[in-house]
mmCIF file of C-alpha atoms in Angstrom:
data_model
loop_
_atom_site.group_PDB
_atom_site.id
_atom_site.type_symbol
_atom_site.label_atom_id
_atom_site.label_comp_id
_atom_site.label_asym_id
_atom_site.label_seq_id
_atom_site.Cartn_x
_atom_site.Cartn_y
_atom_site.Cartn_z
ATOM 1 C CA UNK A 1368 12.426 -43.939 19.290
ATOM 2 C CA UNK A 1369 11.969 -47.785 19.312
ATOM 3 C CA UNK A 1370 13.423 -50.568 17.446
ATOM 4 C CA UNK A 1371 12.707 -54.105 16.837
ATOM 5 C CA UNK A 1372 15.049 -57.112 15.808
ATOM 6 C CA UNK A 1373 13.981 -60.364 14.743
ATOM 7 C CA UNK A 1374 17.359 -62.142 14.742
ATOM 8 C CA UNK A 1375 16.212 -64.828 12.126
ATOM 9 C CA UNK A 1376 14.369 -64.111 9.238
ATOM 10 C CA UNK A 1377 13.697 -67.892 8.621
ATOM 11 C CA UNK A 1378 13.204 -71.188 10.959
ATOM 12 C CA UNK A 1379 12.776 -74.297 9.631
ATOM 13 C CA UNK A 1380 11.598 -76.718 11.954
ATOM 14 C CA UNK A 1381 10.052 -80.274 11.701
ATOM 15 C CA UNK A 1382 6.144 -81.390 12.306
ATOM 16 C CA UNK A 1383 5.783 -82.084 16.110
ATOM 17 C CA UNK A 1384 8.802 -80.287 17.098
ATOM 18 C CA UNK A 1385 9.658 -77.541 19.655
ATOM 19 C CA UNK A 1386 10.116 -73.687 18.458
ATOM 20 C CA UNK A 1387 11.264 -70.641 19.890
ATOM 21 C CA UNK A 1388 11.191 -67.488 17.793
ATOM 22 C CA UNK A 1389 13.481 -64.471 18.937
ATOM 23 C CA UNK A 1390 12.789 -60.636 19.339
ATOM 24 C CA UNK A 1391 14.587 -58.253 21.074
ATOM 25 C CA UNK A 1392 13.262 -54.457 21.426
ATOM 26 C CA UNK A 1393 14.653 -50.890 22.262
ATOM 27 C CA UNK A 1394 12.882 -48.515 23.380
ATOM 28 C CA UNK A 1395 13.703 -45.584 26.733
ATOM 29 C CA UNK A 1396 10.429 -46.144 27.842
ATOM 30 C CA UNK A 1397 7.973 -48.794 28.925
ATOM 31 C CA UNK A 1398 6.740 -50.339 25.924
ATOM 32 C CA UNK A 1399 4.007 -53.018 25.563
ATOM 33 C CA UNK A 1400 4.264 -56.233 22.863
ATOM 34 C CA UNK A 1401 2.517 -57.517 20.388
ATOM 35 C CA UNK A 1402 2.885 -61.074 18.225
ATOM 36 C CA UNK A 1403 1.389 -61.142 14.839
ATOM 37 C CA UNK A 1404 0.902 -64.033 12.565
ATOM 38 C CA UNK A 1405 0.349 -63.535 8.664
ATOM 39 C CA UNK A 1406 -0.842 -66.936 7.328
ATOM 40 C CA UNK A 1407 -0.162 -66.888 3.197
ATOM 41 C CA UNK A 1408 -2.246 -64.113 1.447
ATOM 42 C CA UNK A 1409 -3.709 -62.169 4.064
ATOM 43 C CA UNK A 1410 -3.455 -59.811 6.570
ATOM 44 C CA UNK A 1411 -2.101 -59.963 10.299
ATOM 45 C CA UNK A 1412 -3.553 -61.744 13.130
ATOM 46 C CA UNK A 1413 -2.880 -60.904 16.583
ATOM 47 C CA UNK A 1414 -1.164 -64.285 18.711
ATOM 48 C CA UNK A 1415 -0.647 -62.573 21.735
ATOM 49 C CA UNK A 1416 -0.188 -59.804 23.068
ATOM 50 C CA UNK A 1417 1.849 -57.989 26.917
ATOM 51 C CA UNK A 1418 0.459 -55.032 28.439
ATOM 52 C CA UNK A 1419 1.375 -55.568 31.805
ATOM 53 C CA UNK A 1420 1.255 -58.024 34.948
ATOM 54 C CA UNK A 1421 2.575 -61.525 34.324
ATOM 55 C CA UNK A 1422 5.549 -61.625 32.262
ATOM 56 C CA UNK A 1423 4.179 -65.149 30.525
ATOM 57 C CA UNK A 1424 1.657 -64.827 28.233
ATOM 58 C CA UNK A 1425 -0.616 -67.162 26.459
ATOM 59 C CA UNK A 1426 -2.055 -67.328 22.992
ATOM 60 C CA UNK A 1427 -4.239 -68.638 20.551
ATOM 61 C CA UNK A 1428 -2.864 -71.734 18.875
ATOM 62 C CA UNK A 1429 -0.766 -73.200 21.567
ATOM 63 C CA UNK A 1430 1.959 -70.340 21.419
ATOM 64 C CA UNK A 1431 2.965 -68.269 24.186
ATOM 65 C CA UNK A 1432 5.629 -65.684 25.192
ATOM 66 C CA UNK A 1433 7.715 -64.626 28.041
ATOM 67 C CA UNK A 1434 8.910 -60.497 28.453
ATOM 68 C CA UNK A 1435 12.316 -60.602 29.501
ATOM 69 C CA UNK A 1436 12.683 -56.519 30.608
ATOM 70 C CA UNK A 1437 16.090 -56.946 31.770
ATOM 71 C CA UNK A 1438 17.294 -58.756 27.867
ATOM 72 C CA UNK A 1439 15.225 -56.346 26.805
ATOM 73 C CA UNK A 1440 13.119 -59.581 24.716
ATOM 74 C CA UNK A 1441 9.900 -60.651 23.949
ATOM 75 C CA UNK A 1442 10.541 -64.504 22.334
ATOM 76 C CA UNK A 1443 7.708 -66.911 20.786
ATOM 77 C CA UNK A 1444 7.591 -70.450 21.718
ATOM 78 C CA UNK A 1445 5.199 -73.354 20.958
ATOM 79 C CA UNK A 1446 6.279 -76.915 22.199
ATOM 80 C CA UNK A 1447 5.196 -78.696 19.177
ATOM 81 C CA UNK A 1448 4.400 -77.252 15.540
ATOM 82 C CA UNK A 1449 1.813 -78.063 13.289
ATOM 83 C CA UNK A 1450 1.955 -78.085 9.417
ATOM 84 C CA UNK A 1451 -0.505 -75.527 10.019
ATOM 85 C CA UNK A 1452 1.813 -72.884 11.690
ATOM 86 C CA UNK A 1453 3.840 -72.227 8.742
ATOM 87 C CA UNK A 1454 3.414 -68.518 7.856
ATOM 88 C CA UNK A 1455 5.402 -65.323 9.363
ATOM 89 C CA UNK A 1456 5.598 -64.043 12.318
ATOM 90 C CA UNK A 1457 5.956 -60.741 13.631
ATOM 91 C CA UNK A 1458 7.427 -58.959 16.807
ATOM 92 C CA UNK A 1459 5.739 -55.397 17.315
ATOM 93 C CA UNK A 1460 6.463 -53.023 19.882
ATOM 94 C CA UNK A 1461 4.627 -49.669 21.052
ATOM 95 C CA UNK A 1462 6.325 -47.671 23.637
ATOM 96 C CA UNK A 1463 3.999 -45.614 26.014
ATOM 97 C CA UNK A 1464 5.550 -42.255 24.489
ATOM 98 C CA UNK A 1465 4.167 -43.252 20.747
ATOM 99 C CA UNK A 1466 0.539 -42.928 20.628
ATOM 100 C CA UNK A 1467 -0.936 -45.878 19.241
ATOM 101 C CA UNK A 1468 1.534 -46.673 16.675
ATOM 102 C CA UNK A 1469 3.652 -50.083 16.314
ATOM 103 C CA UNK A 1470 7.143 -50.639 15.272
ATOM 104 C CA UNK A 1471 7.382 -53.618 13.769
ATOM 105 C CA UNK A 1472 10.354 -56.301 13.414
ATOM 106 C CA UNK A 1473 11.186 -57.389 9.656
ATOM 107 C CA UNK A 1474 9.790 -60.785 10.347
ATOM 108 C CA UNK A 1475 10.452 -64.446 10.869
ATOM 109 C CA UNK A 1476 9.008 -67.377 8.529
ATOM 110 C CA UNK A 1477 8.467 -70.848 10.228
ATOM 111 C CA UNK A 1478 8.111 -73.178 7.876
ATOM 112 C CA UNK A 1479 7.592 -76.267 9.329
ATOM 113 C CA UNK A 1480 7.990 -79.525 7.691
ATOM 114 C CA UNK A 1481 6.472 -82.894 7.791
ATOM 115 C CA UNK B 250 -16.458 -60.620 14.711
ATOM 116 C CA UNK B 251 -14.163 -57.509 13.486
ATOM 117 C CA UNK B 252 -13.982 -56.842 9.698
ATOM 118 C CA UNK B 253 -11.401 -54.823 7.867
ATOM 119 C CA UNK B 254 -12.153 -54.767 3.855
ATOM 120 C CA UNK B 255 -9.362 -53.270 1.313
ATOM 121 C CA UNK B 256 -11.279 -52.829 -1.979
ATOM 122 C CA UNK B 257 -8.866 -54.570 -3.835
ATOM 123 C CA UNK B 258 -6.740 -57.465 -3.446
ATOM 124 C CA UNK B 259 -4.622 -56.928 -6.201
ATOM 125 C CA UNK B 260 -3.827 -54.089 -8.821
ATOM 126 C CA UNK B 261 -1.519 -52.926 -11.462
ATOM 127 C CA UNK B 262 -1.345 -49.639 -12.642
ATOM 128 C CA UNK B 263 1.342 -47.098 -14.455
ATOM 129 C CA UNK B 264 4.013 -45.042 -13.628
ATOM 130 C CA UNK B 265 2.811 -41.655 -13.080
ATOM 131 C CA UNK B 266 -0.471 -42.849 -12.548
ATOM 132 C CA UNK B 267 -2.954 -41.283 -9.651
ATOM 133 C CA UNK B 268 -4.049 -44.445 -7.264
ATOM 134 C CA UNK B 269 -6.502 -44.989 -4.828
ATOM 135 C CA UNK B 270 -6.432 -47.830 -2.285
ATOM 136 C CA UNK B 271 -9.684 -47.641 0.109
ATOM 137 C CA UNK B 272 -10.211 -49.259 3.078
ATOM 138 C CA UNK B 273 -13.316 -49.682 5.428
ATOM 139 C CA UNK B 274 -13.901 -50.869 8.883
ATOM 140 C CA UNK B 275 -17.242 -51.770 10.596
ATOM 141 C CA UNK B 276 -15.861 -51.869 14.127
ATOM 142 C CA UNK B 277 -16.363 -47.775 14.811
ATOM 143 C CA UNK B 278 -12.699 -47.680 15.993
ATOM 144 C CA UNK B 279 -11.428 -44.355 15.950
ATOM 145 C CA UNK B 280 -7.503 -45.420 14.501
ATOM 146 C CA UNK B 281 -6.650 -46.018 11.505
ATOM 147 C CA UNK B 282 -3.672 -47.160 9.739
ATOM 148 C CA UNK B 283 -1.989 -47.721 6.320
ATOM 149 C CA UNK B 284 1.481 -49.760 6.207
ATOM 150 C CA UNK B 285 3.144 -50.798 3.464
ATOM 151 C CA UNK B 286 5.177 -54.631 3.689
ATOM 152 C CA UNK B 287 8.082 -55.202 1.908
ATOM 153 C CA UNK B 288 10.644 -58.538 1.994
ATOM 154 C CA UNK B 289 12.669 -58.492 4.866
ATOM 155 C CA UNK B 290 11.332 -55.294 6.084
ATOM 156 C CA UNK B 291 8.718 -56.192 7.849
ATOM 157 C CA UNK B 292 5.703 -53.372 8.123
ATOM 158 C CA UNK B 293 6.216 -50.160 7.800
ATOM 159 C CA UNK B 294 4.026 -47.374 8.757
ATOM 160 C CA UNK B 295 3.133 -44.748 6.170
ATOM 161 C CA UNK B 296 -0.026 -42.587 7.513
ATOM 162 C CA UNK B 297 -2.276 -42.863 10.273
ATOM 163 C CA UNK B 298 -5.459 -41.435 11.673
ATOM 164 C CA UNK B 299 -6.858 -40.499 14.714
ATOM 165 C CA UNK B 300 -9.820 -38.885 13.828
ATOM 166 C CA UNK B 301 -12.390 -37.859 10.887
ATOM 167 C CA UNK B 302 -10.067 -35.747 9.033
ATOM 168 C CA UNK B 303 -7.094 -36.023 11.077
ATOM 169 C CA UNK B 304 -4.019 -37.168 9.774
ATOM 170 C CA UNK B 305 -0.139 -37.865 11.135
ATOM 171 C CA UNK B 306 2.431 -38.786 9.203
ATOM 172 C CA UNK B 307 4.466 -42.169 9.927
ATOM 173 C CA UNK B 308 7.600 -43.608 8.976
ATOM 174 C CA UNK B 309 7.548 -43.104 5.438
ATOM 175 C CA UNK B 310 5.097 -40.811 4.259
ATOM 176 C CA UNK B 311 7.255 -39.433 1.201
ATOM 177 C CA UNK B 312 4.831 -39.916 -2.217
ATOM 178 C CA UNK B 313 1.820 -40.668 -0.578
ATOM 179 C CA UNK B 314 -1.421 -38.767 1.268
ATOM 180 C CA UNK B 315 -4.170 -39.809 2.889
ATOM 181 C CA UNK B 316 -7.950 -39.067 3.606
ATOM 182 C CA UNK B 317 -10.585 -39.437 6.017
ATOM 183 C CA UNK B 318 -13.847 -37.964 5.620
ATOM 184 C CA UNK B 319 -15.921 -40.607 6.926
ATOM 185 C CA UNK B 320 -14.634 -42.419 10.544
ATOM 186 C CA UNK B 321 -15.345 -46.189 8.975
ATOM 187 C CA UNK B 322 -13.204 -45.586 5.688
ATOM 188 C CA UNK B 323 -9.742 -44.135 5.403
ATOM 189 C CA UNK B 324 -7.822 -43.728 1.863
ATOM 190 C CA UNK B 325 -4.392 -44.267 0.464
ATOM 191 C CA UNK B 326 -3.527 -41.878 -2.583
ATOM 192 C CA UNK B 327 -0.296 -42.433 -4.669
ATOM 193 C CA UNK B 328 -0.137 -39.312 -6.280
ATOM 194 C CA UNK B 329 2.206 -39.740 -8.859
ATOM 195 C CA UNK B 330 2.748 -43.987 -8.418
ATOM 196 C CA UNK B 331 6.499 -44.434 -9.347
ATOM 197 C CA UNK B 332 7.794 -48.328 -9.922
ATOM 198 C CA UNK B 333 9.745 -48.246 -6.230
ATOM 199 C CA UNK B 334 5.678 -48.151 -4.510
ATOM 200 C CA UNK B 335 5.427 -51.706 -5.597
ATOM 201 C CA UNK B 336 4.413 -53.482 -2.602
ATOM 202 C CA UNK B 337 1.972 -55.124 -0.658
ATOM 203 C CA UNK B 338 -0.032 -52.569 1.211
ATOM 204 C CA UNK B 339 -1.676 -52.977 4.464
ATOM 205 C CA UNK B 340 -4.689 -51.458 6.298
ATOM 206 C CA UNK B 341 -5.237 -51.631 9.812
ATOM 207 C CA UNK B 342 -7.728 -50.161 12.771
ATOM 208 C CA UNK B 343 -8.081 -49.912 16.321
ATOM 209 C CA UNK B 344 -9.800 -48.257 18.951
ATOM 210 C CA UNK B 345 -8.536 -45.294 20.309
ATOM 211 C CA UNK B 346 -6.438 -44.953 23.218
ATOM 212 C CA UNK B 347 -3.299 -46.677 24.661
ATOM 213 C CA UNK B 348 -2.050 -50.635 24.130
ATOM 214 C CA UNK B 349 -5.092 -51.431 21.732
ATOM 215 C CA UNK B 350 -4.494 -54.453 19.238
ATOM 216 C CA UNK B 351 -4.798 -53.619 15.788
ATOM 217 C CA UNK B 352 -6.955 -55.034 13.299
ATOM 218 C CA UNK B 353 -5.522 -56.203 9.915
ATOM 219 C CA UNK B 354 -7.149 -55.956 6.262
ATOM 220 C CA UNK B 355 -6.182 -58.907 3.792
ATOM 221 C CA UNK B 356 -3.666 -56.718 2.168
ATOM 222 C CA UNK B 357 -3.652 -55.311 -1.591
ATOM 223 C CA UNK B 358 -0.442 -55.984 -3.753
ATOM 224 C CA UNK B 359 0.129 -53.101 -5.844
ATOM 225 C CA UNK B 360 2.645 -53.365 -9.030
ATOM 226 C CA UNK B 361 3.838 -49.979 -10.532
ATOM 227 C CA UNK B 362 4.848 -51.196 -14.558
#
């Protein structure tokens, strides 16, 4: 079985400044990862997503993330927020063994402020 | 561009009540999903689908069912809604096979009085 861990469940950041968002995964097998972003009142949004190949991966929006196998992490970054970024942000993970299905982390809000 | 539609953005119903939530994609993808999102929980899965009439239970399938007679619409049913299903429930599809991104409805808040 996998797990996911979102080690904050809120970041407050200022306008313009740099943030890195953590998740760390489990899983016995290889596992691809998926970033989600869920702006107020809707549903999820993929950022970004790492199937295989380079271990840095770009998004929409300016964010990317790096796959860390041997940590065993998949963190968000962006080097300078917008107003518009605040929302949450989740860390999914679906190991090669599962189907289809994600396990998600419980979430991290960003609220950024001006 | 890929649509997801949950018939209802918002409902309230009573306890012991039979509810429906219905959702339909447009994107013939052959997965579909149903999570339900609680605070600090993140998402958690409660049914999927692979296939017209094919079902697998998830992580928490315990009070609900599910059904999927048509391959663009797949159905939530509360049988017997009790005041702990409150939540925000959450639809999703994707196309069949491994690593494929899943597609997000807006969501429907339910609240069990």
């Amino acid at each position: 079985a996998q797990s996911v861990t979102q080690l904050d469940s809120q970041v407050p950041v200022f306008e313009e400044a740099p943030v890195e968002l953590r998740c760390n995964y489990s899983s016995s097998v290889s596992v691809y990862l998926f970033w989600y972003v869920q702006y107020p009142n809707q549903g999820l949004q993929l950022l970004l997503k790492y199937l295989s190949g380079s271990t840095l991966v770009k998004g929409i929006n300016g964010f990317e993330a790096e796959f860390n196998k041997s940590q065993t992490s998949f963190h968000l970054r962006k080097p300078s927020v917008h107003i518009s970024d605040t929302a949450e942000y989740f860390c999914a993970v679906n190991a090669r063994n599962a189907g289809n299905m994600l396990t998600f982390g419980g979430g991290t809000r960003l609220m950024v402020k001006p | 561009d890929v649509k997801v539609t949950q018939s209802s953005r918002y409902l309230v119903k009573r306890t012991g009540e039979k509810v429906f939530l219905e959702c339909v994609q447009d994107m013939d993808h052959e997965n579909m999903f149903w999570y339900r999102q609680d605070p600090g929980l993140g998402l958690r899965l409660i049914y999927f689908s692979y296939d017209v009439k094919m079902k697998e239970k998830g992580d928490i399938p315990e009070g609900y069912s599910v059904s999927r007679e048509k391959k663009e619409r797949f159905s939530l049913i509360l049988e017997s809604a009790s005041t702990n299903q409150t939540s925000m429930y959450l639809c999703a599809s994707s196309r069949g096979g491994w690593n494929q991104p899943q597609h997000f409805g807006d969501g429907t808040r339910l609240s069990i009085l």
